[in-house]
PDB file of C-alpha atoms in Angstrom:
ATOM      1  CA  UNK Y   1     264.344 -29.504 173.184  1.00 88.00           C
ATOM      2  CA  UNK Y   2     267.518 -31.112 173.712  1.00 89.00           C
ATOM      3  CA  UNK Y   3     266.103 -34.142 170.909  1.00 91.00           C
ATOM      4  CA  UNK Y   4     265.592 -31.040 168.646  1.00 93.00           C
ATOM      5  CA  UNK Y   5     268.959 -30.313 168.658  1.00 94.00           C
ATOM      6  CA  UNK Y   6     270.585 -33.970 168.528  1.00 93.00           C
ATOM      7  CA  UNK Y   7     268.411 -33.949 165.238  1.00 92.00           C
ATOM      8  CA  UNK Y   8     269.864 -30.582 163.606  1.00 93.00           C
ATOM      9  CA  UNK Y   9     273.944 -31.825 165.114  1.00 92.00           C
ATOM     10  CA  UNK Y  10     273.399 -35.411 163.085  1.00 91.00           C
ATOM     11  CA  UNK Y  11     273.083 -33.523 159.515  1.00 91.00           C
ATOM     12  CA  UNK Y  12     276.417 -33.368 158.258  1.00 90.00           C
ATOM     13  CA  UNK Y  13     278.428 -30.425 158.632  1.00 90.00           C
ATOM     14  CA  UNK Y  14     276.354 -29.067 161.508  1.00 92.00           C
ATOM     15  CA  UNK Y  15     279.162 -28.630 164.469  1.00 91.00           C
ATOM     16  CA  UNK Y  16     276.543 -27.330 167.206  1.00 92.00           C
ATOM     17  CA  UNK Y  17     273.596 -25.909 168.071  1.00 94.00           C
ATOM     18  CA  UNK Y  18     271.473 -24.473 170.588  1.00 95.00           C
ATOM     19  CA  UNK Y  19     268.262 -22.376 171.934  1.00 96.00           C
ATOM     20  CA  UNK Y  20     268.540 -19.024 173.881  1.00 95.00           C
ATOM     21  CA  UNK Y  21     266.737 -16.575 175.814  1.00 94.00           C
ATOM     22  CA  UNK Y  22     265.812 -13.509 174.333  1.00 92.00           C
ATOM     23  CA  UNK Y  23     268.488 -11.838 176.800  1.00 92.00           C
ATOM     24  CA  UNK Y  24     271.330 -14.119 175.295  1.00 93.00           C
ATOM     25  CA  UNK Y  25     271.270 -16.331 177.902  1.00 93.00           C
ATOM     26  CA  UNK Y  26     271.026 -20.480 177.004  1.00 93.00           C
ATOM     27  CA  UNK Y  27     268.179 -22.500 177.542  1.00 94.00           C
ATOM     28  CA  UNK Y  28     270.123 -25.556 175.967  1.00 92.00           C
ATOM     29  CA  UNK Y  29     273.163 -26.473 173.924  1.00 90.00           C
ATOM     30  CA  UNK Y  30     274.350 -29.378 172.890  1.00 89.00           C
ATOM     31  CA  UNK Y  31     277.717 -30.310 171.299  1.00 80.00           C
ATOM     32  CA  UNK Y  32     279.465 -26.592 171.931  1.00 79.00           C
ATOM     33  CA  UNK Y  33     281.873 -26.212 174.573  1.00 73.00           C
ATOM     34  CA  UNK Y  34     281.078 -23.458 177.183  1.00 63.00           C
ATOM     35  CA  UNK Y  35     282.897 -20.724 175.822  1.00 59.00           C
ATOM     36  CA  UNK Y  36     281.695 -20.972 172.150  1.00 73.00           C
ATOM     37  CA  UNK Y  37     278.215 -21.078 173.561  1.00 87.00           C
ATOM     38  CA  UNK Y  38     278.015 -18.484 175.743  1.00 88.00           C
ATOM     39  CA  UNK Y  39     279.958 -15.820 173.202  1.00 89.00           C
ATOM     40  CA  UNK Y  40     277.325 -17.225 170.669  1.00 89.00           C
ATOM     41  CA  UNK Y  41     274.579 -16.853 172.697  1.00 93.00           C
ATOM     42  CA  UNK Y  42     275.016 -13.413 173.137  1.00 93.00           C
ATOM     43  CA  UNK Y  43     276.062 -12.769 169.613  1.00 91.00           C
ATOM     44  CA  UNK Y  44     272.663 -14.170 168.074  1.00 93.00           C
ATOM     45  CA  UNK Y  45     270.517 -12.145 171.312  1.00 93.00           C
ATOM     46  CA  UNK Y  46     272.423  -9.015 169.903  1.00 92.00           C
ATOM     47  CA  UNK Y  47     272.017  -9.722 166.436  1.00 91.00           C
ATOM     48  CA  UNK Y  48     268.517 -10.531 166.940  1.00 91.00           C
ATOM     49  CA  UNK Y  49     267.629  -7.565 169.271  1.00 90.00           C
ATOM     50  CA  UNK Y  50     269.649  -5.414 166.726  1.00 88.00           C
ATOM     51  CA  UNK Y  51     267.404  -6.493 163.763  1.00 88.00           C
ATOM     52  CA  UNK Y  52     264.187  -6.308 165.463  1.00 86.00           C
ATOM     53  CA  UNK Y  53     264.999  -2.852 166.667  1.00 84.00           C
ATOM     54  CA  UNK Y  54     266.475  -0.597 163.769  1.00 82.00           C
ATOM     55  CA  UNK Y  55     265.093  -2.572 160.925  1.00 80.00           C
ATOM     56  CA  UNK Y  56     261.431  -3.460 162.235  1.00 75.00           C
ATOM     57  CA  UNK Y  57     262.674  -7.479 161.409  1.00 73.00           C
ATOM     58  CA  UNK Y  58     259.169  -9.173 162.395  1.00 70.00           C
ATOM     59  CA  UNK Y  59     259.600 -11.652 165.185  1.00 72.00           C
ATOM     60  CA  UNK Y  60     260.165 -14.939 163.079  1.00 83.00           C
ATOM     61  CA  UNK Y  61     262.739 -14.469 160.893  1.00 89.00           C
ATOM     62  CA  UNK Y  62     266.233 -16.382 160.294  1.00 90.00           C
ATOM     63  CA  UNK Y  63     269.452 -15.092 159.692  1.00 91.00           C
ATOM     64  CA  UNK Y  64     272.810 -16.446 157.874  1.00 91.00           C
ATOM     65  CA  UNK Y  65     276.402 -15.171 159.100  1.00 90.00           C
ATOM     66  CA  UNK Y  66     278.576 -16.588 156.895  1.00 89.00           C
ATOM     67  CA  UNK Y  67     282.444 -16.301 157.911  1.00 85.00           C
ATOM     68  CA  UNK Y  68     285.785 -17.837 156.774  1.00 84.00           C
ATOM     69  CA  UNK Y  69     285.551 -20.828 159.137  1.00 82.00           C
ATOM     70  CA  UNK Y  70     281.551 -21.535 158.765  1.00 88.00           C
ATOM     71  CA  UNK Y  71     278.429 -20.264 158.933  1.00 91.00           C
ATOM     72  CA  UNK Y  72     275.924 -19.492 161.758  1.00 92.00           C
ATOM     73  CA  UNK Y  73     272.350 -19.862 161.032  1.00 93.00           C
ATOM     74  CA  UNK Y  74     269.981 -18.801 163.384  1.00 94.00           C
ATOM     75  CA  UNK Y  75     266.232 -18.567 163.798  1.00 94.00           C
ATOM     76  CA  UNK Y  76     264.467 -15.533 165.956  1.00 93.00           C
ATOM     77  CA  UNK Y  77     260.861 -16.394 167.132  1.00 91.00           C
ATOM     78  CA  UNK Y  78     259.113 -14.351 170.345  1.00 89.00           C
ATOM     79  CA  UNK Y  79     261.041 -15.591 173.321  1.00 90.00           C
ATOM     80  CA  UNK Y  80     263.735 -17.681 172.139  1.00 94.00           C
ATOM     81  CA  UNK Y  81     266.651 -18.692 169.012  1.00 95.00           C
ATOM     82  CA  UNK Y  82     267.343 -21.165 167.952  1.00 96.00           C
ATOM     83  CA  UNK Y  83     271.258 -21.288 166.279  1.00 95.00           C
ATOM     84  CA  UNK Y  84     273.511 -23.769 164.437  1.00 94.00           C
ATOM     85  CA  UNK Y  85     276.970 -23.179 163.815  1.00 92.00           C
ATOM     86  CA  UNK Y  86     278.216 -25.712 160.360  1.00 92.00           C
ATOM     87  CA  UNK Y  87     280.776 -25.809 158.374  1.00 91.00           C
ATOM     88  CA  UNK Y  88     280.368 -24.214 154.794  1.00 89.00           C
ATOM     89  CA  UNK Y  89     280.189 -27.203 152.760  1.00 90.00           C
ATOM     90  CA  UNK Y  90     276.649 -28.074 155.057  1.00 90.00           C
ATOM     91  CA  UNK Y  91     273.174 -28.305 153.116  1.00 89.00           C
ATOM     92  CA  UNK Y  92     272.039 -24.870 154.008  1.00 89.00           C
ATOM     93  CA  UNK Y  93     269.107 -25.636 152.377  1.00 90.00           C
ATOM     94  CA  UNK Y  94     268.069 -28.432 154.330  1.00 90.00           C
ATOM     95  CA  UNK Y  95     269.706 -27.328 157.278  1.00 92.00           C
ATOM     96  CA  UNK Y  96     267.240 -24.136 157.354  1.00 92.00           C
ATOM     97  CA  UNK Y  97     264.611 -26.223 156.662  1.00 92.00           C
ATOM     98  CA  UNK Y  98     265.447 -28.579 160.075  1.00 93.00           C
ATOM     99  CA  UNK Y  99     265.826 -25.370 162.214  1.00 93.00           C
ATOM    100  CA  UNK Y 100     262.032 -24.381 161.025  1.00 93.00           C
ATOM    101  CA  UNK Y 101     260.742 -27.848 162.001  1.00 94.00           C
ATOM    102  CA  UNK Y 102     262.983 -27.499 165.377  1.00 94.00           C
ATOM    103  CA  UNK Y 103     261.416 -23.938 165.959  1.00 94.00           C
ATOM    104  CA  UNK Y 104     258.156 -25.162 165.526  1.00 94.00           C
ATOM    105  CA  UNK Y 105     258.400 -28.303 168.051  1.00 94.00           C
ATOM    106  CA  UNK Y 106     260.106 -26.253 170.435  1.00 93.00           C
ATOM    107  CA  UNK Y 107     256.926 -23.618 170.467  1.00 91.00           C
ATOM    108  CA  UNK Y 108     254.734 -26.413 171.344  1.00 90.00           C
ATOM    109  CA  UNK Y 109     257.204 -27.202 173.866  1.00 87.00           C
ATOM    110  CA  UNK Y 110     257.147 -24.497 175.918  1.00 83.00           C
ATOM    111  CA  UNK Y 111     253.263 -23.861 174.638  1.00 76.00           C
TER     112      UNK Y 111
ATOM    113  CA  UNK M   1     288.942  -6.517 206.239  1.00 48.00           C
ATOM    114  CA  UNK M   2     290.807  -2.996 205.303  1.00 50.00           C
ATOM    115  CA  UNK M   3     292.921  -2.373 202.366  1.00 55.00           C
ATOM    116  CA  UNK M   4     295.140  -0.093 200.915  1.00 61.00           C
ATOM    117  CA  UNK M   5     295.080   0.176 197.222  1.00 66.00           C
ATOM    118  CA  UNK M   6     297.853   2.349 194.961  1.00 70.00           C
ATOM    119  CA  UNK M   7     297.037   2.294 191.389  1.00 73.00           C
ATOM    120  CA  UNK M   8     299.500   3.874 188.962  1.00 75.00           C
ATOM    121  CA  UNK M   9     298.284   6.378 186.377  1.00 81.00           C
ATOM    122  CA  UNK M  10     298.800   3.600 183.422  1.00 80.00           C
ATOM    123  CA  UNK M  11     297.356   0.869 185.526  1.00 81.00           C
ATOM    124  CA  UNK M  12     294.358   3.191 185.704  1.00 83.00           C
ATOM    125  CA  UNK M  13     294.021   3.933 182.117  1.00 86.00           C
ATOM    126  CA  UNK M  14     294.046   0.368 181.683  1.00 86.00           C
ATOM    127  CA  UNK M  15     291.371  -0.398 183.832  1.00 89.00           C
ATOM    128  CA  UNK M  16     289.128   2.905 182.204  1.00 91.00           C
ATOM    129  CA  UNK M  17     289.404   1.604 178.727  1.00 92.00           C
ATOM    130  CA  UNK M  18     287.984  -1.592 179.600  1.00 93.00           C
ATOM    131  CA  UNK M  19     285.217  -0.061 181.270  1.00 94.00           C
ATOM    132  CA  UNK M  20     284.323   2.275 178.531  1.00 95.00           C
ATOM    133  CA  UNK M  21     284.522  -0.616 175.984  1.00 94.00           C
ATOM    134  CA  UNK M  22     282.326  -2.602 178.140  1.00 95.00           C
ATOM    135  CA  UNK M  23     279.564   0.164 178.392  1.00 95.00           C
ATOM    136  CA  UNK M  24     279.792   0.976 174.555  1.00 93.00           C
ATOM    137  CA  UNK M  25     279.364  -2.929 173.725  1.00 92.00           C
ATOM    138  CA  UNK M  26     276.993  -3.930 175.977  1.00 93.00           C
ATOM    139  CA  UNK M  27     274.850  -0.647 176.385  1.00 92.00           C
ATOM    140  CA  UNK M  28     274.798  -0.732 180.399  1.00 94.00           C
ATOM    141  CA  UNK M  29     274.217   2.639 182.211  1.00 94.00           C
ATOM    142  CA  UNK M  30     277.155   2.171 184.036  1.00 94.00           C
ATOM    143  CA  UNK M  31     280.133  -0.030 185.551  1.00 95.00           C
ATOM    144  CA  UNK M  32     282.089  -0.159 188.953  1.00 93.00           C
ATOM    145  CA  UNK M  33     284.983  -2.022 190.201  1.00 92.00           C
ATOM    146  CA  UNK M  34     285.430  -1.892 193.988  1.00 90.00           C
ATOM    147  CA  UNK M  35     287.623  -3.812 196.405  1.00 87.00           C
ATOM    148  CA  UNK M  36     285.873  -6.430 198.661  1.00 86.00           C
ATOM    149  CA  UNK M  37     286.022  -3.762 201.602  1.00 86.00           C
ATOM    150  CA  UNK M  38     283.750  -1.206 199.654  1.00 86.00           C
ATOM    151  CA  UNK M  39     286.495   0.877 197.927  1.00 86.00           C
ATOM    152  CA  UNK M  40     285.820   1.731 194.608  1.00 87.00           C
ATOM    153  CA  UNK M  41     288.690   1.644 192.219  1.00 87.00           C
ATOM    154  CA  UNK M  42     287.346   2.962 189.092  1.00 89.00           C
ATOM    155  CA  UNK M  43     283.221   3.248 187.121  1.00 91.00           C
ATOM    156  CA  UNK M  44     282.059   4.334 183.488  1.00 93.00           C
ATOM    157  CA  UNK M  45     278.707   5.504 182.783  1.00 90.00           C
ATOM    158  CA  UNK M  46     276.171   7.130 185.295  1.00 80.00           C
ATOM    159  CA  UNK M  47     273.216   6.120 186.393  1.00 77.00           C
ATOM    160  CA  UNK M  48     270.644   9.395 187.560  1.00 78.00           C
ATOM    161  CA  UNK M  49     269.874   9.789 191.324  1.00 77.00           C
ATOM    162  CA  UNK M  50     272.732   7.150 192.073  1.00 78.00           C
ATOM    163  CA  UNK M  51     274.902   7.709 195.097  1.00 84.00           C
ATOM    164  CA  UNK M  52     277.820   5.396 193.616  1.00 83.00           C
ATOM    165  CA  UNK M  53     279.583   5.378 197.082  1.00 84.00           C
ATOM    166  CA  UNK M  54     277.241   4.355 198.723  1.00 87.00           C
ATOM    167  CA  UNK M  55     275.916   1.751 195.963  1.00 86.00           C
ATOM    168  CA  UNK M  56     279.615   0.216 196.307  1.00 86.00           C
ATOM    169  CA  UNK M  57     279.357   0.034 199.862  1.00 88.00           C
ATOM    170  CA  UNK M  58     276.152  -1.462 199.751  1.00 90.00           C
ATOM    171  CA  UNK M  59     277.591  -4.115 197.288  1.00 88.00           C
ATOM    172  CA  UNK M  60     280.433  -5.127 199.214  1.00 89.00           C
ATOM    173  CA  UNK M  61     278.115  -5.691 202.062  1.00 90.00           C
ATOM    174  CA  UNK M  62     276.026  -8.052 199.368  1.00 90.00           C
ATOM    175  CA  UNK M  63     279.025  -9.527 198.809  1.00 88.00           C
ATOM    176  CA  UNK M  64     280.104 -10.462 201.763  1.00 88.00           C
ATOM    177  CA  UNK M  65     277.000 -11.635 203.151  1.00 90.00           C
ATOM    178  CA  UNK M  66     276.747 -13.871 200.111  1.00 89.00           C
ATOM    179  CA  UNK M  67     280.142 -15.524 200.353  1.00 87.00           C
ATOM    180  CA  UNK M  68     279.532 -16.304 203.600  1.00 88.00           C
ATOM    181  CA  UNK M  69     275.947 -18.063 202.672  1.00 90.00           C
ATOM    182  CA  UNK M  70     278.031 -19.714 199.728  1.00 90.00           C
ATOM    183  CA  UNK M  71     280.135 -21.178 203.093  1.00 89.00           C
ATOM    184  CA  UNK M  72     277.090 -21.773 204.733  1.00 91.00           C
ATOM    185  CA  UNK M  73     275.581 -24.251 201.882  1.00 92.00           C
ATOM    186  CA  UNK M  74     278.969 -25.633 200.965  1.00 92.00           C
ATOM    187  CA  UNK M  75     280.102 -23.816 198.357  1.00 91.00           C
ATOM    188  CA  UNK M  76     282.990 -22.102 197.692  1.00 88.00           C
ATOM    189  CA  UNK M  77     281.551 -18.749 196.414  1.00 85.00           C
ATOM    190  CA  UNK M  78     278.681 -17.892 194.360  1.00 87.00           C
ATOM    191  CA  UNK M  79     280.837 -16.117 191.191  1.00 85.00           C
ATOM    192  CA  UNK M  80     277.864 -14.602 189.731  1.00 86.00           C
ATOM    193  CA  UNK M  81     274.907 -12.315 190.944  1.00 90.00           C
ATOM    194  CA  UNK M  82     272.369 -10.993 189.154  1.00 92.00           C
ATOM    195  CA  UNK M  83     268.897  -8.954 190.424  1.00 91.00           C
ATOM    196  CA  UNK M  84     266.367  -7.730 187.852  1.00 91.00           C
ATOM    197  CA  UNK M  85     264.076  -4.745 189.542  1.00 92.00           C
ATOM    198  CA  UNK M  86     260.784  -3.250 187.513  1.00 91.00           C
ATOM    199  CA  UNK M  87     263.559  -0.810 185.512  1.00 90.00           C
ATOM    200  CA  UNK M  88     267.237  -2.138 186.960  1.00 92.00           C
ATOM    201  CA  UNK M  89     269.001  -4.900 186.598  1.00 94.00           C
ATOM    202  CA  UNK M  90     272.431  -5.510 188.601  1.00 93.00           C
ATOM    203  CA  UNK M  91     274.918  -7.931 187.498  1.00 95.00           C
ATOM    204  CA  UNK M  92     278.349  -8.824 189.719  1.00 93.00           C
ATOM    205  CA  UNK M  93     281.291 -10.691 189.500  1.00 92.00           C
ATOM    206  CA  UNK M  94     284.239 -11.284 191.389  1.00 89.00           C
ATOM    207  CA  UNK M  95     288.112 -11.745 190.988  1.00 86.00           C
ATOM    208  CA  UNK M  96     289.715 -13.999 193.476  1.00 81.00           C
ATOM    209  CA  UNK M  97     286.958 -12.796 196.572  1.00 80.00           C
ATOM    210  CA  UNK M  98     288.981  -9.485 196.257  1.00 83.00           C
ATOM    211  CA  UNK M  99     287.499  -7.140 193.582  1.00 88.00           C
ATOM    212  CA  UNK M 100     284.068  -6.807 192.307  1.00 91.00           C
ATOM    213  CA  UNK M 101     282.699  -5.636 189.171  1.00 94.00           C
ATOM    214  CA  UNK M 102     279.247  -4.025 189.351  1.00 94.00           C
ATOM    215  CA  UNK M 103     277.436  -3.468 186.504  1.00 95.00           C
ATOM    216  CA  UNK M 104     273.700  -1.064 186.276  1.00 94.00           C
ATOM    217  CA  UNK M 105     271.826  -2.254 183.254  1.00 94.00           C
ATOM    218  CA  UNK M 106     268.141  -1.784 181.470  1.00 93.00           C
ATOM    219  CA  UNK M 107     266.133  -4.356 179.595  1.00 89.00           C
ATOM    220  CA  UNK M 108     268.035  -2.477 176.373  1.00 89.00           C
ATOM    221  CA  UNK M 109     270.720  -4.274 177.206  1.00 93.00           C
ATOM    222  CA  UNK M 110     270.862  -8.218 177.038  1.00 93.00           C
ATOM    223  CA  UNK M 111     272.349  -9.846 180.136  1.00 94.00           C
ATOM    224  CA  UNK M 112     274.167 -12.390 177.705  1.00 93.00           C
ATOM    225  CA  UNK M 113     276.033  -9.147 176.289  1.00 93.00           C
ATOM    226  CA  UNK M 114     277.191  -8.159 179.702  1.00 95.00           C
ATOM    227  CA  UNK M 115     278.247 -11.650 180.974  1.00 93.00           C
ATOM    228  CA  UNK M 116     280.297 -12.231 177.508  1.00 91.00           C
ATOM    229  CA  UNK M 117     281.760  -8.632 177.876  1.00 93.00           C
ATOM    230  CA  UNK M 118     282.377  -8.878 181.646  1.00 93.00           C
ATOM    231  CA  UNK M 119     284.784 -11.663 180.794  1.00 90.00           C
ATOM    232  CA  UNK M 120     286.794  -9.446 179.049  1.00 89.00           C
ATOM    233  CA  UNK M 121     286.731  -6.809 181.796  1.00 92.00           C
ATOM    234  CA  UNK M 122     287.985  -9.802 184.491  1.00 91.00           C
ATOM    235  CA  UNK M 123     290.712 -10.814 182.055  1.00 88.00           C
ATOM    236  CA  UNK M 124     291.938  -7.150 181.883  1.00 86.00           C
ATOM    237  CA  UNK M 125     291.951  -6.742 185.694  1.00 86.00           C
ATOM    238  CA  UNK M 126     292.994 -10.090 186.500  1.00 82.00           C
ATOM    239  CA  UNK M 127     296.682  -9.330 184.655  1.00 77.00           C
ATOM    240  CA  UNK M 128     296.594  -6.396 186.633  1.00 74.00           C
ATOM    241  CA  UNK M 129     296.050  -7.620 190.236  1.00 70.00           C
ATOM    242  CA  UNK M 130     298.865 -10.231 189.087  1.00 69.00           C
ATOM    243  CA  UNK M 131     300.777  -7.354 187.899  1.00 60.00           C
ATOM    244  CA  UNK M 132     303.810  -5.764 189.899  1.00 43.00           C
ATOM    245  CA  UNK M 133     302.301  -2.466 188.433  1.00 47.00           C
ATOM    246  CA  UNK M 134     299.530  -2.511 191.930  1.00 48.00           C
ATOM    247  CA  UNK M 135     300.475  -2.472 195.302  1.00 49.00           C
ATOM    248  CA  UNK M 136     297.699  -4.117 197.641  1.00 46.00           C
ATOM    249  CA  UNK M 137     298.279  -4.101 201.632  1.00 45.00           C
ATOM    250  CA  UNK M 138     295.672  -6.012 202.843  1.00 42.00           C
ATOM    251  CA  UNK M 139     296.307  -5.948 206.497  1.00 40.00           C
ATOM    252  CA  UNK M 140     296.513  -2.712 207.579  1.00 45.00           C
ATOM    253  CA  UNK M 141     293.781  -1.942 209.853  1.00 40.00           C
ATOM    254  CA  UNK M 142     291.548   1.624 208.834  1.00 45.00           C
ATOM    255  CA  UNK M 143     289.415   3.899 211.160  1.00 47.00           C
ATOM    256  CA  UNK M 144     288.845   7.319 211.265  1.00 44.00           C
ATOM    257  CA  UNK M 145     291.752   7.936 213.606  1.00 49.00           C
ATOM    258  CA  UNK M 146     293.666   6.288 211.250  1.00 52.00           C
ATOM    259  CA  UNK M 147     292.444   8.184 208.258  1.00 43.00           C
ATOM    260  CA  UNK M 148     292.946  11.793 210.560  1.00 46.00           C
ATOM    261  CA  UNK M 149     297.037  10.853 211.474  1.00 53.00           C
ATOM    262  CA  UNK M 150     297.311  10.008 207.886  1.00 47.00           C
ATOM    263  CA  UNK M 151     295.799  13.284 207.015  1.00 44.00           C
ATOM    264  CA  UNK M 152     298.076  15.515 209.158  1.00 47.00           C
ATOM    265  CA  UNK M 153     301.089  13.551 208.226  1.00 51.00           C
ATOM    266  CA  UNK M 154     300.673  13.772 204.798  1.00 43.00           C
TER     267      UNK M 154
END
């Protein structure tokens, strides 16, 4: 898990990432100080929950916030996200692209 | 340990409107903050069938017992406790081993949401305890004698 995510932080303009519980609680970070992840954390569990809930989202989907600062891109599969915060000049494209390959490698992870 | 605990009316508002904020965010049934001797200060949000006084005193005695097992494996205190029943979860924190806050959640809610939120509820109490706005006597000793002089004096 934790290689998954040193692969997603070394594309440029990725500034952290990290894989959480369904209930918003971390499995792992890396490169996010504890503050940022744990309000993050709970922000993609709500977001995710949210989705599911009132707009029937199916289970694997992915989701772009973008704000002022950057963007957060995260991926919801059954029991975990996986989320990247970069800056807004990253390669979105290829950046969603690397969080697909990470969800799928951290599936066969946890089996 | 007994306490004595005077809250002024703006002190209390203060506290309310965190605690209604933290149920509307986080979607917990309901939120208590008690002083480490049991005494519950202020709650949001009900819970059906729940005897809140004696759920506070009940979680001061968890408390307690807890800090001292924190002392017991070298610790200092154990900040955070958290039980998950078939329906309930619990969640607790503490401010400086004096005050708890108790929240009553179900799996609707996300127990990242309440720790998050309850950060923002400490914050809000801590200025207050550090306030001049609360009064807290910590030493006076309370029994039911006690409680009956103060009754007839008053």
């Amino acid at each position: 898990m934790k290689e998954v995510l040193e692969r997603i932080n070394s594309i440029s303009g990725v500034k952290g990432s990290m894989v959480v519980g369904k209930d918003g609680i971390i499995i792992e970070s890396s490169a996010l100080s504890s503050v940022d992840s744990d309000l993050l954390a709970a922000m993609v569990a709500k977001v995710g929950k949210e989705m599911e809930e009132r707009i029937n989202a199916r289970k694997n989907f992915m989701v772009t916030v973008n704000g002022e600062g950057g963007i957060i891109l995260f991926g919801v599969e059954e029991d975990f996200i996986l989320a990247v915060i970069a800056r807004k000049d990253a390669n979105i494209g290829g950046l969603r692209l690397e969080i697909k390959k990470g969800i799928e490698k951290i599936k066969e992870e946890l089996g | 340990m007994t306490e004595d605990l005077i809250l002024d009316e703006k002190t209390s508002q203060r506290i309310q409107h965190a605690l209604e904020d933290f149920i509307l965010d986080t979607k917990a049934r309901a939120i208590m903050v008690m002083t480490r001797g049991g005494q519950l200060i202020a709650q949001e949000g009900f819970v059906e069938g729940m005897k809140i006084l004696s759920v506070a005193a009940l979680l001061s005695g968890i408390f307690n017992s807890t800090l001292n097992l924190a002392k017991a494996v070298g610790e200092k205190n154990f900040p955070h406790f958290y039980q998950q029943g078939k329906r309930w979860r619990i969640y607790y924190e503490h401010i400086k081993e004096k005050f708890i806050i108790a929240t009553f959640f179900e799996e609707s809610a996300l127990l990242g949401v309440v720790r998050v939120k309850m950060k923002e509820v400490k914050e809000v109490l801590k200025n207050v305890v550090e306030g001049e706005r609360i009064r807290i006597d910590w030493g006076r000793e309370r029994n039911v004698e006690d409680l009956i002089d103060r009754f007839f004096r008053e």
